[in-house]
XYZ file of C-alpha atoms in Angstrom:
681
model
C 0.317 0.001 -0.628
C 2.137 3.167 -0.882
C 1.633 5.891 1.512
C 1.076 9.740 0.641
C 1.753 12.235 3.673
C -2.040 13.192 3.782
C -3.609 10.081 4.680
C 0.496 9.859 7.027
C -0.842 12.718 8.695
C -4.536 11.985 8.846
C -3.999 8.183 10.318
C -1.766 9.506 13.096
C -4.561 12.186 14.153
C -7.160 9.316 14.011
C -4.759 6.878 16.515
C -4.196 10.393 18.704
C -8.068 10.523 18.991
C -8.525 6.604 19.587
C -5.917 6.534 22.210
C -6.672 10.077 23.970
C -10.583 8.615 24.274
C -9.241 5.404 25.551
C -7.234 6.929 27.879
C -9.871 9.165 29.438
C -12.714 6.478 28.983
C -15.119 8.412 26.806
C -17.073 6.250 24.879
C -17.704 8.341 21.505
C -18.933 7.311 18.488
C -16.874 5.898 15.395
C -17.319 6.861 12.601
C -13.895 4.791 10.493
C -12.932 1.473 10.697
C -17.050 -0.272 10.593
C -17.426 -4.365 9.243
C -19.235 -3.678 6.290
C -20.531 -7.307 6.137
C -24.377 -8.126 6.400
C -24.418 -7.520 9.856
C -23.116 -4.637 9.562
C -26.035 -3.519 6.969
C -28.741 -5.082 8.727
C -28.295 -3.448 11.873
C -28.146 0.416 10.181
C -31.130 -1.029 8.259
C -32.725 -2.062 11.335
C -31.847 1.487 13.583
C -32.610 3.486 10.438
C -36.488 2.205 10.411
C -36.481 2.914 13.619
C -35.743 6.281 13.698
C -38.861 7.318 11.366
C -40.999 7.247 13.801
C -37.984 7.927 17.211
C -38.697 11.172 19.151
C -35.850 13.491 20.611
C -36.279 11.947 23.854
C -35.649 8.066 22.648
C -32.757 9.133 20.192
C -30.901 10.833 23.230
C -30.935 7.481 24.931
C -29.048 5.257 21.948
C -25.850 4.718 22.712
C -22.568 6.170 20.955
C -22.450 2.707 18.735
C -25.465 2.323 17.842
C -25.601 6.152 16.510
C -22.282 5.403 14.622
C -23.341 2.861 12.821
C -26.974 4.638 12.158
C -24.453 7.089 10.635
C -22.579 5.377 8.171
C -25.745 3.884 6.863
C -27.427 6.776 6.285
C -24.317 8.359 4.873
C -24.096 4.811 2.165
C -27.606 5.385 1.722
C -27.308 9.524 0.146
C -24.656 8.113 -1.871
C -25.830 5.850 -3.267
C -30.213 6.041 -3.154
C -30.632 9.830 -1.937
C -34.436 9.512 -2.434
C -34.942 6.824 -0.394
C -33.524 8.330 2.826
C -37.108 10.621 4.789
C -37.197 13.456 6.124
C -36.655 12.120 9.910
C -33.220 10.613 8.772
C -32.099 13.520 7.218
C -32.532 15.304 10.261
C -30.957 13.090 12.764
C -28.327 12.641 10.382
C -27.179 16.245 9.849
C -27.690 16.759 13.464
C -25.368 14.460 14.275
C -22.385 15.088 12.274
C -22.478 18.810 12.458
C -19.970 18.169 14.665
C -17.771 16.190 12.556
C -15.387 18.196 10.217
C -15.204 15.426 7.752
C -19.815 14.526 7.780
C -20.122 18.327 7.997
C -22.461 18.585 4.484
C -21.304 22.398 4.893
C -18.196 21.976 3.294
C -19.495 20.276 0.204
C -19.682 22.882 -2.467
C -19.813 21.352 -5.593
C -24.387 22.029 -6.969
C -24.022 18.862 -8.446
C -22.757 16.914 -5.398
C -25.040 19.010 -3.242
C -27.710 17.696 -5.427
C -26.285 13.934 -5.212
C -26.726 13.712 -1.656
C -30.017 15.784 -0.996
C -28.571 19.090 0.534
C -30.136 22.021 -0.968
C -28.484 23.963 -3.811
C -28.256 26.901 -5.445
C -28.092 27.065 -9.333
C -26.088 30.329 -10.155
C -26.913 31.861 -13.884
C -24.318 33.633 -15.041
C -23.889 35.512 -11.931
C -27.817 36.056 -11.650
C -29.179 34.180 -8.472
C -32.340 31.835 -9.381
C -35.338 33.684 -7.957
C -39.095 34.941 -8.998
C -38.526 36.108 -12.562
C -39.928 39.752 -13.072
C -42.508 38.673 -15.330
C -44.048 36.218 -12.533
C -43.851 39.445 -10.367
C -45.469 42.038 -12.623
C -48.401 39.563 -12.678
C -48.456 39.230 -8.571
C -51.358 40.567 -6.894
C -51.269 41.060 -2.944
C -55.140 40.512 -2.912
C -54.514 36.930 -4.131
C -51.841 35.263 -1.747
C -53.683 32.211 0.138
C -51.314 31.542 3.470
C -52.840 28.093 2.702
C -51.212 27.490 -0.860
C -48.189 26.586 1.396
C -49.650 23.587 2.475
C -50.996 22.262 -0.929
C -47.353 23.111 -2.518
C -45.488 21.281 0.203
C -47.905 18.180 -0.214
C -47.054 19.123 -4.123
C -43.436 18.576 -3.471
C -44.182 15.124 -1.455
C -46.166 13.735 -4.388
C -43.343 14.694 -6.670
C -41.144 13.027 -4.089
C -42.645 10.063 -4.517
C -43.249 9.694 -8.262
C -39.266 9.882 -8.377
C -39.022 7.282 -6.047
C -41.693 5.251 -8.084
C -39.356 6.216 -10.780
C -35.963 5.139 -9.729
C -37.278 1.699 -8.225
C -38.507 0.786 -11.719
C -35.216 2.237 -13.399
C -33.693 0.266 -11.175
C -35.850 -2.998 -11.896
C -35.540 -2.324 -15.439
C -39.121 -1.699 -16.237
C -40.241 0.941 -18.893
C -39.843 4.466 -16.953
C -41.581 6.410 -19.892
C -45.185 7.587 -17.964
C -43.389 8.127 -14.980
C -40.909 10.762 -17.081
C -43.817 12.651 -18.942
C -45.453 12.752 -15.444
C -42.746 14.121 -13.676
C -42.368 16.618 -16.383
C -45.607 17.671 -16.079
C -45.679 18.164 -12.537
C -41.987 19.839 -12.676
C -43.683 22.438 -14.862
C -46.828 23.111 -13.486
C -45.089 23.323 -9.458
C -42.693 25.950 -10.669
C -45.276 27.858 -12.215
C -47.052 27.576 -9.235
C -44.226 28.098 -6.949
C -43.736 31.253 -8.532
C -47.012 32.743 -8.567
C -47.400 32.424 -4.639
C -43.673 34.069 -3.921
C -44.543 36.689 -6.361
C -48.602 37.374 -4.052
C -46.495 36.614 -0.746
C -44.300 38.985 -2.124
C -46.458 41.704 -2.799
C -48.183 41.486 -0.014
C -45.649 41.465 2.068
C -44.984 44.894 0.521
C -48.248 45.779 0.649
C -47.805 45.352 4.743
C -44.884 47.089 5.326
C -47.078 50.444 3.854
C -49.478 49.485 5.619
C -47.139 48.687 8.813
C -45.603 52.121 8.402
C -48.811 54.458 7.614
C -50.144 53.186 11.078
C -46.906 53.857 12.895
C -46.858 57.547 10.609
C -50.247 57.900 12.203
C -49.238 56.961 15.883
C -46.333 59.621 15.584
C -49.169 61.997 14.340
C -50.845 61.383 17.322
C -48.121 61.855 19.216
C -46.449 65.263 17.928
C -49.976 66.273 18.075
C -50.638 65.542 21.477
C -47.160 66.276 22.242
C -48.053 70.106 20.786
C -51.502 70.566 22.655
C -49.515 70.098 25.373
C -46.938 73.041 24.937
C -49.400 75.121 23.270
C -51.666 74.764 26.429
C -48.281 75.663 28.764
C -47.359 78.636 26.707
C -51.347 80.239 26.738
C -51.466 79.494 30.672
C -48.164 80.764 31.131
C -48.584 84.923 31.460
C -47.835 86.340 27.987
C -48.798 84.200 24.370
C -46.812 84.618 21.438
C -49.388 83.660 19.198
C -52.208 85.517 20.285
C -51.391 88.471 17.623
C -52.108 86.950 14.612
C -49.087 89.773 12.685
C -46.887 87.431 15.482
C -48.406 83.975 13.946
C -48.068 84.059 10.616
C -44.428 85.485 11.237
C -43.747 82.279 13.201
C -45.802 80.076 10.817
C -43.583 81.610 8.004
C -40.183 81.128 10.027
C -40.975 77.531 9.939
C -42.338 76.945 6.179
C -39.498 78.918 5.109
C -37.237 75.402 7.075
C -34.865 78.430 9.032
C -32.180 75.652 10.542
C -32.839 75.065 14.741
C -29.042 75.735 15.420
C -29.033 79.262 13.110
C -31.410 80.918 14.394
C -29.264 82.746 17.400
C -26.702 83.390 14.643
C -29.118 85.025 12.698
C -30.698 86.945 14.794
C -27.796 88.838 16.487
C -26.972 89.806 12.843
C -30.078 91.469 12.604
C -29.780 93.274 15.866
C -26.648 94.522 14.749
C -27.620 95.760 11.836
C -31.115 97.172 13.205
C -29.166 98.952 16.076
C -26.768 100.573 13.496
C -29.803 101.580 11.268
C -31.276 102.741 14.334
C -28.114 105.181 15.163
C -28.575 106.450 11.053
C -31.985 107.712 12.061
C -31.138 109.479 15.164
C -28.421 110.786 13.647
C -30.002 111.992 10.908
C -32.812 113.629 12.627
C -30.041 115.432 14.765
C -28.009 116.667 11.718
C -30.453 117.860 9.413
C -33.991 116.844 10.991
C -35.077 114.398 8.316
C -35.504 111.164 8.252
C -33.470 108.096 6.972
C -34.069 106.934 3.273
C -32.273 103.921 1.804
C -30.495 105.242 -1.934
C -29.392 103.057 -5.084
C -26.019 102.636 -3.333
C -27.311 100.189 -0.091
C -27.708 97.219 0.000
C -29.835 94.830 -2.482
C -31.337 91.862 -2.539
C -28.283 89.569 -4.360
C -25.818 90.907 -1.625
C -28.177 90.512 1.708
C -29.163 86.660 0.518
C -25.365 86.282 -0.211
C -24.706 87.635 3.226
C -27.976 85.623 5.000
C -26.385 82.666 3.140
C -23.273 81.936 4.553
C -25.216 82.608 8.240
C -27.248 79.389 7.195
C -25.456 76.523 8.547
C -26.415 73.145 10.685
C -25.012 71.628 13.467
C -26.476 68.394 14.780
C -25.593 68.782 18.081
C -26.882 72.030 18.874
C -30.351 70.203 17.507
C -29.539 66.959 19.436
C -30.717 68.875 22.479
C -33.701 69.860 21.616
C -36.608 68.200 23.256
C -38.716 67.411 21.211
C -35.216 65.074 19.029
C -34.649 63.595 22.540
C -38.576 62.420 22.713
C -37.919 60.933 19.084
C -34.824 59.292 19.289
C -36.251 57.625 22.648
C -38.860 56.285 20.262
C -36.110 54.853 17.639
C -34.123 53.784 21.072
C -30.789 55.901 19.199
C -28.414 58.897 20.001
C -30.361 62.338 19.690
C -27.035 63.609 17.998
C -27.973 60.175 15.359
C -31.465 61.063 14.882
C -30.609 64.964 14.141
C -28.040 63.544 11.739
C -30.202 61.057 9.494
C -33.499 64.293 10.215
C -30.769 66.619 8.535
C -29.805 63.682 6.142
C -33.347 63.553 4.621
C -34.812 66.783 4.574
C -31.473 68.548 3.282
C -28.823 66.412 1.636
C -31.443 63.915 -0.572
C -33.120 66.369 -1.241
C -30.192 68.050 -2.376
C -28.661 65.352 -4.189
C -31.900 64.776 -6.244
C -31.183 67.996 -7.788
C -30.080 68.333 -11.548
C -27.853 71.527 -10.857
C -26.340 69.203 -7.953
C -25.691 66.358 -10.839
C -24.339 68.723 -13.047
C -21.361 70.098 -10.183
C -20.801 65.995 -9.431
C -20.158 65.312 -13.403
C -17.973 67.822 -13.772
C -15.726 66.996 -10.313
C -12.456 65.865 -11.570
C -12.153 62.005 -10.730
C -9.094 60.587 -9.011
C -8.306 57.139 -10.890
C -5.722 56.467 -8.952
C -6.453 53.927 -6.049
C -9.648 53.221 -7.862
C -8.448 49.802 -8.440
C -8.360 49.638 -4.364
C -11.276 50.990 -2.954
C -14.857 49.974 -3.905
C -17.947 51.543 -4.785
C -19.329 51.100 -1.473
C -16.709 52.820 -0.083
C -16.821 55.722 -2.789
C -20.286 55.946 -1.935
C -19.774 56.143 1.525
C -16.973 58.230 0.894
C -19.234 60.985 -1.340
C -21.871 60.830 1.174
C -18.939 62.400 3.925
C -17.923 64.846 1.488
C -21.442 66.022 0.832
C -22.487 66.320 4.426
C -18.951 68.078 5.305
C -18.894 70.607 2.452
C -22.470 71.242 2.293
C -22.511 74.983 2.879
C -20.800 75.095 -0.272
C -22.826 72.598 -2.744
C -26.025 74.061 -1.136
C -25.467 77.807 -1.762
C -24.697 78.748 -5.279
C -23.558 81.823 -6.656
C -25.748 84.927 -7.324
C -25.945 84.406 -11.241
C -27.200 80.995 -10.411
C -30.993 80.702 -11.024
C -31.481 76.664 -9.632
C -34.101 76.206 -6.339
C -32.070 76.440 -3.783
C -31.048 80.269 -4.868
C -34.613 80.941 -5.503
C -35.964 79.490 -1.789
C -32.414 81.865 -0.707
C -34.210 84.420 -2.261
C -37.073 84.022 -1.020
C -36.066 84.027 2.291
C -34.044 87.034 2.246
C -36.807 89.135 0.591
C -39.260 87.874 3.922
C -36.188 89.003 6.013
C -35.609 92.149 4.332
C -39.877 93.163 4.401
C -39.632 92.059 8.126
C -36.395 94.434 8.876
C -37.794 97.465 6.746
C -41.468 96.789 8.057
C -39.555 96.574 12.166
C -37.529 100.343 11.484
C -40.287 102.365 9.808
C -42.073 101.410 13.203
C -39.139 102.070 15.392
C -38.601 105.323 13.069
C -41.942 106.378 13.632
C -41.270 106.223 17.696
C -38.721 109.332 17.021
C -41.373 111.528 15.362
C -42.643 112.873 19.537
C -39.132 112.513 21.003
C -37.673 116.094 21.996
C -34.360 117.064 20.751
C -33.693 119.849 20.155
C -30.762 120.795 23.312
C -28.933 117.355 22.023
C -29.629 119.144 18.286
C -28.167 122.222 19.025
C -25.080 120.230 20.644
C -24.406 118.893 17.524
C -24.967 121.471 15.082
C -21.982 122.853 17.226
C -19.960 119.903 17.522
C -19.998 119.749 13.093
C -19.427 123.367 13.014
C -15.786 122.708 14.989
C -15.181 119.590 13.305
C -15.592 121.701 9.973
C -13.432 124.373 11.769
C -10.801 122.044 13.006
C -10.548 120.916 8.845
C -12.279 116.920 9.964
C -9.268 115.027 9.399
C -9.703 112.201 11.966
C -5.707 111.940 12.766
C -6.857 115.078 15.006
C -7.411 113.956 18.381
C -10.607 116.992 18.916
C -11.852 115.789 15.465
C -12.143 112.351 17.077
C -13.344 113.986 20.270
C -16.102 115.674 18.700
C -17.059 112.588 16.601
C -17.483 110.470 20.412
C -19.387 113.510 21.977
C -22.115 113.505 19.027
C -22.033 109.403 19.566
C -22.866 110.284 23.075
C -25.773 112.524 22.297
C -27.166 110.361 20.338
C -26.896 107.374 22.424
C -28.522 110.044 24.819
C -31.893 109.866 22.532
C -32.275 106.226 21.836
C -32.571 105.663 25.920
C -34.632 108.415 26.140
C -36.852 107.267 23.760
C -36.887 103.495 24.692
C -37.154 104.307 28.654
C -40.311 106.457 27.599
C -42.408 103.193 25.247
C -41.151 101.304 28.127
C -42.887 103.523 30.900
C -45.571 103.728 27.988
C -46.075 100.027 27.764
C -45.724 99.191 31.777
C -48.611 101.593 32.298
C -51.053 100.203 29.523
C -50.505 96.359 31.331
C -49.013 95.078 28.084
C -47.845 90.912 28.704
C -44.698 91.299 26.710
C -41.845 92.359 28.940
C -43.129 90.822 32.323
C -41.163 88.218 32.852
C -37.523 90.643 32.418
C -39.955 93.108 35.054
C -40.473 90.095 36.975
C -36.519 89.364 36.944
C -35.549 93.172 37.611
C -38.396 92.930 40.254
C -36.383 89.980 41.732
C -33.108 91.740 41.712
C -33.716 94.757 43.234
C -35.718 92.968 46.133
C -32.413 90.521 46.200
C -34.278 87.499 46.306
C -32.478 84.592 44.571
C -35.296 81.859 45.221
C -38.162 84.239 42.618
C -34.947 85.424 40.646
C -34.245 80.838 40.167
C -37.949 81.289 39.655
C -38.658 83.418 36.661
C -35.481 82.860 35.215
C -36.562 79.251 34.776
C -39.983 80.046 33.591
C -38.327 81.762 31.013
C -35.944 79.068 30.311
C -38.803 76.831 29.738
C -40.392 79.318 27.746
C -38.032 79.480 25.282
C -37.453 75.885 25.161
C -40.973 75.646 24.883
C -41.358 77.822 21.667
C -38.333 76.199 19.907
C -40.218 72.514 20.166
C -43.125 73.576 19.364
C -41.584 75.336 16.040
C -40.104 71.454 15.421
C -42.654 69.639 16.159
C -44.509 71.073 13.274
C -41.409 70.732 11.059
C -41.816 67.310 11.765
C -45.374 67.227 11.377
C -44.817 68.399 7.906
C -42.592 65.773 7.592
C -44.577 62.693 9.013
C -47.337 64.273 6.991
C -45.264 63.335 3.376
C -44.303 60.154 4.806
C -47.734 58.774 4.902
C -48.959 60.449 1.543
C -45.880 58.889 -0.132
C -47.213 55.619 1.427
C -50.409 55.638 0.927
C -50.043 56.894 -2.961
C -48.182 53.843 -3.216
C -50.346 51.810 -5.809
C -50.321 54.607 -7.710
C -46.802 54.777 -7.862
C -46.719 51.050 -8.708
C -48.440 51.160 -11.637
C -46.611 51.543 -15.188
C -45.764 54.561 -16.633
C -48.411 55.352 -19.898
C -47.653 54.143 -23.428
C -44.401 56.483 -24.615
C -45.154 58.161 -27.677
C -42.254 59.074 -29.705
C -41.354 62.448 -29.464
C -40.665 63.811 -33.024
C -43.800 62.732 -34.664
C -46.124 63.801 -32.273
C -47.112 65.804 -35.066
C -46.513 65.027 -38.653
C -47.560 67.921 -41.507
C -48.750 66.293 -45.187
C -46.095 67.276 -46.948
C -43.232 65.649 -44.459
C -45.941 62.561 -44.797
C -45.396 63.138 -48.802
C -41.800 63.526 -48.365
C -41.628 60.263 -45.589
C -43.479 57.785 -48.104
C -41.645 58.634 -51.602
C -38.427 58.195 -49.751
C -39.422 55.260 -48.845
C -40.536 54.170 -52.388
C -37.488 54.817 -53.745
C -35.678 53.134 -50.874
C -37.983 50.695 -52.021
C -36.759 50.273 -55.715
C -32.994 50.909 -55.214
C -33.323 47.535 -53.027
C -35.372 45.181 -55.950
C -33.015 46.650 -58.895
C -30.428 43.871 -58.460
C -27.446 45.921 -60.989
C -26.947 49.017 -58.054
C -25.743 48.350 -54.428
C -28.137 49.040 -52.309
C -27.247 50.614 -48.330
C -29.181 49.275 -45.485
C -32.322 51.119 -45.022
C -33.257 53.878 -43.370
C -35.423 52.705 -40.409
C -36.709 54.243 -37.341
C -36.806 52.452 -33.737
C -38.300 53.615 -30.939
C -37.308 51.213 -27.776
C -35.656 48.753 -30.136
C -38.678 48.086 -32.091
C -38.523 49.414 -35.852
C -41.337 51.987 -35.917
C -43.302 51.971 -40.229
C -42.700 55.614 -41.625
C -45.935 58.234 -41.635
C -47.900 57.921 -44.235
C -50.751 60.521 -43.606
C -50.800 63.549 -41.538
C -50.571 63.019 -37.946
C -51.745 65.549 -34.976
C -51.805 64.116 -31.478
C -53.361 67.092 -28.733
C -51.305 65.908 -26.519
C -50.301 62.809 -24.733
C -53.461 62.249 -22.320
C -54.858 58.776 -21.811
C -57.857 59.504 -24.377
C -55.704 60.308 -26.891
C -53.612 57.554 -26.426
C -57.020 55.641 -26.461
C -58.201 56.788 -29.629
C -54.558 55.999 -31.716
C -54.495 52.570 -30.166
C -58.438 52.296 -31.327
C -57.360 53.573 -34.874
C -54.163 51.818 -35.627
C -56.689 49.030 -34.093
C -59.393 49.530 -36.307
C -57.209 49.536 -39.513
C -55.617 46.348 -38.901
C -58.994 44.723 -38.569
C -59.899 46.089 -41.710
C -56.894 44.732 -43.511
C -57.191 41.182 -42.414
C -61.356 41.138 -43.275
C -62.368 42.974 -45.774
C -66.009 44.224 -45.849
C -67.685 41.505 -47.739
C -70.303 42.099 -50.700
C -73.441 42.727 -49.334
C -71.810 45.196 -46.635
C -71.667 48.172 -49.412
C -68.719 49.235 -47.051
C -69.551 50.469 -43.882
C -68.437 48.562 -41.001
C -70.245 48.337 -37.357
C -68.973 45.734 -35.662
C -72.653 44.224 -35.106
C -71.454 41.246 -37.063
C -68.180 39.956 -35.568
C -68.640 37.952 -32.416
C -64.696 38.901 -31.847
C -64.278 42.159 -31.303
C -65.234 42.043 -27.584
C -63.173 39.237 -27.042
C -59.891 41.168 -29.059
C -61.281 44.615 -29.363
C -57.789 46.192 -31.135
C -56.899 43.177 -32.959
C -53.208 41.850 -32.166
C -53.459 38.190 -32.029
C -54.572 38.471 -35.305
C -52.173 40.580 -36.711
C -48.688 38.128 -36.867
C -46.288 40.869 -38.472
C -47.144 43.009 -35.526
C -46.120 46.990 -35.296
C -44.637 46.993 -39.227
C -48.187 45.887 -40.658
C -49.978 49.207 -39.279
C -50.139 52.136 -41.413
């Protein structure tokens, strides 16, 4: 006997295992060295018959030697006659041999060997696994899904196995197997069709169930949002000043919500706007002190484009700041994730992904130079992930385009900037009206003296006296502004206005030096601010939930196939064009019939891979609606039917269709037309 290195190593390992088991006194099942005789075959067959009806407890009571005999017999049976091994015997065999590498069925990778051993296998056809065909998926319907069909298919498979077993036994006996082969072929074809249709219906049913679950979850989220919003609104209404009582303020807050200003950018925007308004207010007072006129804008001031650019540079989104809001924490707790992750997902869904769907973004992505140096190393998924990360990092660069751009984001920013400018101009007009009742004659005379002194000194800012005069003028401006604000604060307090109640309460607590009352008022003010911010975000989230629910409700409409495509160049064909096309076709046909001249391929119009006959008559489509398409199809079907069934002599050229029994069964005449679309005019 010739020993190889592998066989020697295997034999040494077996001897070592047997010696170790004998030394430890264990009785392990042995799979090698069993006698091949009739006694072993009879014992294995007897055990195999018992295993068919054996429970788990009885199987555990079997000794290791009996299990070894059963496993050896079952292994030989699976190799010689796999159809005769029952499901129970296979289950016992596979459960027991999982612990042995030699008998592990997972190591058998060849599909043919797995098929011989009755193991589950998958056939690959050019890299695409066999699954439900697209045609069966198109014909699938969720209303036709019946769970009881699974049992019927299972019984049909058992019947198929029984017929196959009869075929095997007849073939071994040398009898004719033609009937069984025919039965197996017909049963296999019908069983395959039934299984495919059942799976297609089941997948469609699962999709509908999934969308139903999503809609139910969206409705629950909407109810939770509604309840939370009602609680916050009740808190705001019962707690002193109601910020949403005034219709003007309510409209302003709704405009902010619908505009979609990011939460983390509100503080920065408000600070910048306050700085602007303070500067404009100083200009207003200075103009009244010098020329006794109100401040007016000129053409050299900031226009809408510059205002839009400056506002776009202020907008940004920080998920860390957004994660501190109560509503974000609430929904993150509902979805059992971190608030920062929830805020990041909300940002990607509402800002990043719609941005990537814009054609401007696609154009921008197409002109970016590609780096092909490490293209072989990086996979497609890592490139996609890298693009996502780059899009998040460079969000501000990609979102806001230049002033000459006419994109959707630029229009949105212009709308935001216009609304901001309108509100700012209205506020500045209201502030300018306050200074009409302020007496500033003393300050005006003092400012006039300082201006004359500046003119006498030459107005050079390098001179310290000139700078001192300018500082005095600024002090007078500040005095007038403080006097105006103090006057209107007193008027508001005497009129009982509630907008500054919180500030007055805090000032009163500071005057009384009561830290407990001061802490209570500050906490109260902080709660109000947080409630207002949460209410704004809840309204935005409500719109998101409504959009999700609407999309899932219109899923059936989205699943419908597209309308019949019509060739765009032939929406309108004039009579001269039709005559010219007909002449071209006739000349081409005569050239093709001439055997003495070289003939090039005739010019054909193809639509989606199908040759379309050139129109020989004028065509005029009034749009591409459903009614127009139906009329065109009915017209083509009528011509095809007249070609196939020419009018008889007694019909006098009239075809009313009453005597044709096939009109209702086949109204468009598709099956009677063997040449397809080429036969249509």
